[in-house]
PDB file of C-alpha atoms in Angstrom:
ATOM      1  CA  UNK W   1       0.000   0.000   0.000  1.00 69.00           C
ATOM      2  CA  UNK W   2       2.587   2.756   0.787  1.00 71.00           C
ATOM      3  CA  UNK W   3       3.376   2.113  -2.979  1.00 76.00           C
ATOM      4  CA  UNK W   4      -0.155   3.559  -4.036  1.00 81.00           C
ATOM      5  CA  UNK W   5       0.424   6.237  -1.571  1.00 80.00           C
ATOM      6  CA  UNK W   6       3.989   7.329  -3.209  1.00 77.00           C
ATOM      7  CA  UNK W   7       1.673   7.376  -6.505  1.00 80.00           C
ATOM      8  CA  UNK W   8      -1.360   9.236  -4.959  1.00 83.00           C
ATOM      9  CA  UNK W   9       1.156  12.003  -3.501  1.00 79.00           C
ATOM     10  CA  UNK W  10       2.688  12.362  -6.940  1.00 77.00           C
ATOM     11  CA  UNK W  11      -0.774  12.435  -8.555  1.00 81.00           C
ATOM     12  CA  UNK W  12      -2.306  15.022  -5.760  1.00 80.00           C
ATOM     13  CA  UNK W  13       1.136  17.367  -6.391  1.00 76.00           C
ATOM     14  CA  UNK W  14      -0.130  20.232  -8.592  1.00 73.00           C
ATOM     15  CA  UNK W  15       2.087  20.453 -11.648  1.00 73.00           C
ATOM     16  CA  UNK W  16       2.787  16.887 -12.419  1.00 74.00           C
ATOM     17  CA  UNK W  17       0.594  15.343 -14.860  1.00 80.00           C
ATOM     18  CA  UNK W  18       0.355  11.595 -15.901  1.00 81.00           C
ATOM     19  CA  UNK W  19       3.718  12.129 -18.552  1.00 81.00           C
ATOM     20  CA  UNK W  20       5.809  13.349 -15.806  1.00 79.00           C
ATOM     21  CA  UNK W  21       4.294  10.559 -13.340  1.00 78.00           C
ATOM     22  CA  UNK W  22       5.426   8.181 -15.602  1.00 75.00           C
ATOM     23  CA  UNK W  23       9.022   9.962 -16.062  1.00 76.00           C
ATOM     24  CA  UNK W  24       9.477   9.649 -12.704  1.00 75.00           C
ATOM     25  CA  UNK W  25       8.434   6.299 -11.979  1.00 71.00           C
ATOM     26  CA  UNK W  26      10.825   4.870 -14.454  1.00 72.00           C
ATOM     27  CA  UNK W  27      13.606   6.738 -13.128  1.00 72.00           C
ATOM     28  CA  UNK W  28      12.887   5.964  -9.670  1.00 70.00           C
ATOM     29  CA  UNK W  29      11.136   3.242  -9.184  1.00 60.00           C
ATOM     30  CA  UNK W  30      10.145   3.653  -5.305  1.00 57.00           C
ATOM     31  CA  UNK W  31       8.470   7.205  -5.563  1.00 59.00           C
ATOM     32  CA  UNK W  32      10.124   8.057  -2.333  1.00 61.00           C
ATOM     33  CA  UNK W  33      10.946  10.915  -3.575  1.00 61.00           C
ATOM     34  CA  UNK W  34      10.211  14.631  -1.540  1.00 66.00           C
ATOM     35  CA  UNK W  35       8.838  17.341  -3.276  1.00 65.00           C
ATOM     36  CA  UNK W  36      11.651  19.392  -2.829  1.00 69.00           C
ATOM     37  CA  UNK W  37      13.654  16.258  -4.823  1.00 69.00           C
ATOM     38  CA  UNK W  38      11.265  15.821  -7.279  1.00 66.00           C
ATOM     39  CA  UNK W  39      11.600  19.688  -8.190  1.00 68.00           C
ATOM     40  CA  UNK W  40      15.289  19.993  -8.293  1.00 70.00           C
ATOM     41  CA  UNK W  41      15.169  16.144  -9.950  1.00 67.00           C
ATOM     42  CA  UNK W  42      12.598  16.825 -12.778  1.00 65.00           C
ATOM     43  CA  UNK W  43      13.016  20.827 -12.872  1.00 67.00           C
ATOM     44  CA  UNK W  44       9.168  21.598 -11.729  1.00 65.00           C
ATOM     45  CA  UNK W  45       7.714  24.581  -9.747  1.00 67.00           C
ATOM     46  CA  UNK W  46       6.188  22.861  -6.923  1.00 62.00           C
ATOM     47  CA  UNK W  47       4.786  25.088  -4.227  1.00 60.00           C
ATOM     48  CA  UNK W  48       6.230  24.609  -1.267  1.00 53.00           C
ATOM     49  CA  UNK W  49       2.952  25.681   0.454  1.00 44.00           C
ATOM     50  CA  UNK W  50       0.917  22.462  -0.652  1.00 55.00           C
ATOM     51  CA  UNK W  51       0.151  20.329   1.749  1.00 71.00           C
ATOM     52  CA  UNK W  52       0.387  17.429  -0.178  1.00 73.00           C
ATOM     53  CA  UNK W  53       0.490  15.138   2.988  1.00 76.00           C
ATOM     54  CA  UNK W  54      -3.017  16.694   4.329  1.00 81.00           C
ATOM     55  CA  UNK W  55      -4.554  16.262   0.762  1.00 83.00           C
ATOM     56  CA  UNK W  56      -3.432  12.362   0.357  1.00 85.00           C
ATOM     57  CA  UNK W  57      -4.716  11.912   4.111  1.00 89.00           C
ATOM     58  CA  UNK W  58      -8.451  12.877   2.577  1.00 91.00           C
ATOM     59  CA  UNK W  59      -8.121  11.205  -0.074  1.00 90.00           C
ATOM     60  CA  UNK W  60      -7.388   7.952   1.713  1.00 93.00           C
ATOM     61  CA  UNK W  61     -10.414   8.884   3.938  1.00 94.00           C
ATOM     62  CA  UNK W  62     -12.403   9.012   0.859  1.00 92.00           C
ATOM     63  CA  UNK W  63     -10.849   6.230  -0.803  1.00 92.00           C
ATOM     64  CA  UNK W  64     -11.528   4.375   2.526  1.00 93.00           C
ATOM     65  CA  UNK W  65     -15.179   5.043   3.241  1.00 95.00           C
ATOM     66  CA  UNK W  66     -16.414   4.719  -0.168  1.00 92.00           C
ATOM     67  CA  UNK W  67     -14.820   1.525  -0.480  1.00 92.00           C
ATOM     68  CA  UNK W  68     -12.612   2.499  -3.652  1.00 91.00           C
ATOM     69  CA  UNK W  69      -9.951   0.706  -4.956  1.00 91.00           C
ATOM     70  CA  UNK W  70      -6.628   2.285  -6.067  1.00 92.00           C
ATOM     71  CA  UNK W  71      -5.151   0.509  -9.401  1.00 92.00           C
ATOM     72  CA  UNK W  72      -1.850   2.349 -10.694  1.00 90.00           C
ATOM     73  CA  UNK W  73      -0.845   1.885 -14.399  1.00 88.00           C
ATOM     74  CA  UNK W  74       2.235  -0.500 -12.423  1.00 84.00           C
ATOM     75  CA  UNK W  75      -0.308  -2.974 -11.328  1.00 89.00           C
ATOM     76  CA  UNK W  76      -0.470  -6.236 -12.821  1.00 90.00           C
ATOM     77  CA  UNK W  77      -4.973  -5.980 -13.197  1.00 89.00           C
ATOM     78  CA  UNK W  78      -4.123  -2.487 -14.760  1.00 90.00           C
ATOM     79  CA  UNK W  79      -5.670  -2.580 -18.234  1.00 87.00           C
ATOM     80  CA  UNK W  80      -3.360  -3.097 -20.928  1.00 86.00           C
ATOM     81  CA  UNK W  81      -5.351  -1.002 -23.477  1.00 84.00           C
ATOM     82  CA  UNK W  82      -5.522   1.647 -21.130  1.00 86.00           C
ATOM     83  CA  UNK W  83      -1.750   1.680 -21.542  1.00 86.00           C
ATOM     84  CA  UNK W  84      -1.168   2.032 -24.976  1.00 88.00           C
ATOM     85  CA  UNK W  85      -3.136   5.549 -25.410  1.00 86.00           C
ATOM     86  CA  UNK W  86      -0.902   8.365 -25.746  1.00 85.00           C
ATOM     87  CA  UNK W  87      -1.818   9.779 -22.024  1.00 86.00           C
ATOM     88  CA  UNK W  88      -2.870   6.821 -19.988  1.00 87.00           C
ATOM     89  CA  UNK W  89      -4.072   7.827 -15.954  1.00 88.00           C
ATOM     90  CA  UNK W  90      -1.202   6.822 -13.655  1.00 88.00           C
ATOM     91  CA  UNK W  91      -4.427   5.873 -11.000  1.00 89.00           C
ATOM     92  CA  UNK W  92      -7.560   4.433 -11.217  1.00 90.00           C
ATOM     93  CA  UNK W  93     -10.216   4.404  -9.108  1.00 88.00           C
ATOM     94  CA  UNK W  94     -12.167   1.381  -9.148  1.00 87.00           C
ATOM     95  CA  UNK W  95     -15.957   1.477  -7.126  1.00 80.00           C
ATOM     96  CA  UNK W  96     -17.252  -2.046  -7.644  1.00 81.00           C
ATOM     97  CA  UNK W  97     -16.011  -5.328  -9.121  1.00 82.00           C
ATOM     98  CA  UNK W  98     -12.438  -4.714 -10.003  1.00 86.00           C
ATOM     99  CA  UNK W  99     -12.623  -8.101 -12.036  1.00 83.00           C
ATOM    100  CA  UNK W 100     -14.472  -5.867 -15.040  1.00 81.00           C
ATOM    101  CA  UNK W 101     -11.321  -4.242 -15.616  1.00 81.00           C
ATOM    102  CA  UNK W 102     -10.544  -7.886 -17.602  1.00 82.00           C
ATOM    103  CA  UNK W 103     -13.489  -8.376 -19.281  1.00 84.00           C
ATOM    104  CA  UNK W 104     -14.373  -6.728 -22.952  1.00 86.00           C
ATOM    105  CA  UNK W 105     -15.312  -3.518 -22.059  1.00 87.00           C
ATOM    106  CA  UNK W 106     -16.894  -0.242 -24.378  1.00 89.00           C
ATOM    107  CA  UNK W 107     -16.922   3.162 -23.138  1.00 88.00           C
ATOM    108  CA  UNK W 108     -20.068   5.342 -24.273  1.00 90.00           C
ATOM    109  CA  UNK W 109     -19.682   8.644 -23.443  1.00 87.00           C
ATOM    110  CA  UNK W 110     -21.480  11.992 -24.360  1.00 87.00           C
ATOM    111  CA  UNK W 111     -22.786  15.003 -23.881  1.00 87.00           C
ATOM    112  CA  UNK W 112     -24.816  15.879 -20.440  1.00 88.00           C
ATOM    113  CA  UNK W 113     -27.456  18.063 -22.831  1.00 92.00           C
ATOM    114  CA  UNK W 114     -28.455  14.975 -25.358  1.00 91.00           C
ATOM    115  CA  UNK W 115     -31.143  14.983 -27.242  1.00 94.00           C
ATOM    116  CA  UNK W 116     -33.873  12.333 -26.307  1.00 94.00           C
ATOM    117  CA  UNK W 117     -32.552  10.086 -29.285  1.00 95.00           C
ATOM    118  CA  UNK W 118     -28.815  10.185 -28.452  1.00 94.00           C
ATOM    119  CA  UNK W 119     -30.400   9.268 -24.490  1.00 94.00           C
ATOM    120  CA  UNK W 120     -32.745   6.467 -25.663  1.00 96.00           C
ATOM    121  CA  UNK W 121     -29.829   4.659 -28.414  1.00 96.00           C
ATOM    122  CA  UNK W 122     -26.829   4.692 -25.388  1.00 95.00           C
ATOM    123  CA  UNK W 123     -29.458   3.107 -23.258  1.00 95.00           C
ATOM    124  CA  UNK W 124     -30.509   0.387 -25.747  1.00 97.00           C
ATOM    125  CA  UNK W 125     -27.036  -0.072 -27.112  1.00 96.00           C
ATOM    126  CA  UNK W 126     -25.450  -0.451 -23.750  1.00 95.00           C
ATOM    127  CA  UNK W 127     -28.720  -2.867 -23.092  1.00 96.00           C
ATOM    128  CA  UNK W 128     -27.848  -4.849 -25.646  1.00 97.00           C
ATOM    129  CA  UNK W 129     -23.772  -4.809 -25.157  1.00 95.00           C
ATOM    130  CA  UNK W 130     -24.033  -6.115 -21.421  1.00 93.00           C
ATOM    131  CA  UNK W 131     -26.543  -8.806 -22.499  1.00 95.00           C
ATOM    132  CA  UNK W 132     -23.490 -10.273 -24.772  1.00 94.00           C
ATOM    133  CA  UNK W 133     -20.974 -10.110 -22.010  1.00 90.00           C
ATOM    134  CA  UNK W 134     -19.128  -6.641 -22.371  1.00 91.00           C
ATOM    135  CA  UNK W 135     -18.712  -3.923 -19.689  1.00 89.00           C
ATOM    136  CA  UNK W 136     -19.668  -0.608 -20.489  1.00 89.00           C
ATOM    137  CA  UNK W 137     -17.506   1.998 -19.002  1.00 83.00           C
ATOM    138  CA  UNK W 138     -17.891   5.838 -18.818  1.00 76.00           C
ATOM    139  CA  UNK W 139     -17.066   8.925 -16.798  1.00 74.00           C
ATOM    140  CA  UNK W 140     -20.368   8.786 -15.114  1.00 74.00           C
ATOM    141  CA  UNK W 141     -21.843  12.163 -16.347  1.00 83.00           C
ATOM    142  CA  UNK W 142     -25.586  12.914 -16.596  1.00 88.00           C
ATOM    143  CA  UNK W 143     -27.045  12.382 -19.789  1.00 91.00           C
ATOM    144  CA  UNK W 144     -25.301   9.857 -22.492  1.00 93.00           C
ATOM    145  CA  UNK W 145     -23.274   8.530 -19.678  1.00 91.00           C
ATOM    146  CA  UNK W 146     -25.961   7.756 -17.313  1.00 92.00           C
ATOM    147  CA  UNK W 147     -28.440   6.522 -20.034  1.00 93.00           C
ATOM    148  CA  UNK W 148     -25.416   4.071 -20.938  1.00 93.00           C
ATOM    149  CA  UNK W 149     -25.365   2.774 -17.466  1.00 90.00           C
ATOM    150  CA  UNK W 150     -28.787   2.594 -17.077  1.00 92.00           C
ATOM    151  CA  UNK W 151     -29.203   0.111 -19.834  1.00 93.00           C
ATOM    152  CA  UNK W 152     -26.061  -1.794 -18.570  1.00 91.00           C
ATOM    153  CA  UNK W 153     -27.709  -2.445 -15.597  1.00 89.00           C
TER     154      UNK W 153
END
């Protein structure tokens, strides 16, 4: 776990995004880094006034309470598809069975202001996708994302 932790204080740091992450990670390995290292290191402006601790001590509240699971693009059940994009997420945060991240999987996604068509085809589509088997995936916004989840289920 303190692993996860190294990668949810990078994540948390303002000024580091998933390309830098991943910089880091290969050149050191055990994220033990401080944020005073990791500025002088990687040559990034990180305020010294974050309180990076405080914010990853929420987060594992959160992360805690809600029951979420942390998968980091280094874990073994991270998806490999998810890797080969040109910006993958370092994190994921996982809020239910964490054996979908195997299975075929589709991600519908769309606007929160659809139209009643583009509401009522995500639903039936997704209806019809989870009957044969595949996971359908999506940032969980109102609209297309929610009608898409909705049918899932």
């Amino acid at each position: 776990m303190a692993e996860k932790i190294n990668w949810l204080k990078l994540s948390l740091t303002p000024g580091l995004g998933n390309k830098t992450l991943v910089k880091i990670y290969q050149q050191c390995p055990a994220l033990d880094l401080s944020n005073k290292e990791i500025s002088q290191k990687f040559k990034i402006k990180i305020s010294a006034s974050e309180n990076i601790d405080s914010l990853v001590s929420k987060e594992l509240k959160l992360i805690e309470k809600y029951n979420i699971k942390l998968i980091t693009i280094d874990d073994e059940i991270y998806p490999s598809h998810l890797k080969e994009i040109d910006n993958p997420p370092c994190i994921l945060y996982v809020l239910g069975n964490i054996e979908c991240l195997t299975q075929d999987s589709i991600a519908i996604v769309g606007t929160r202001f659809a139209s009643s068509y583009a509401m009522t085809s995500a639903e039936m589509l997704a209806k019809g996708l989870a009957k044969k088997g595949i996971c359908i995936n999506s940032g969980l916004a109102r609209g297309v994302d929610t009608c898409a989840h909705k049918g899932a289920l």
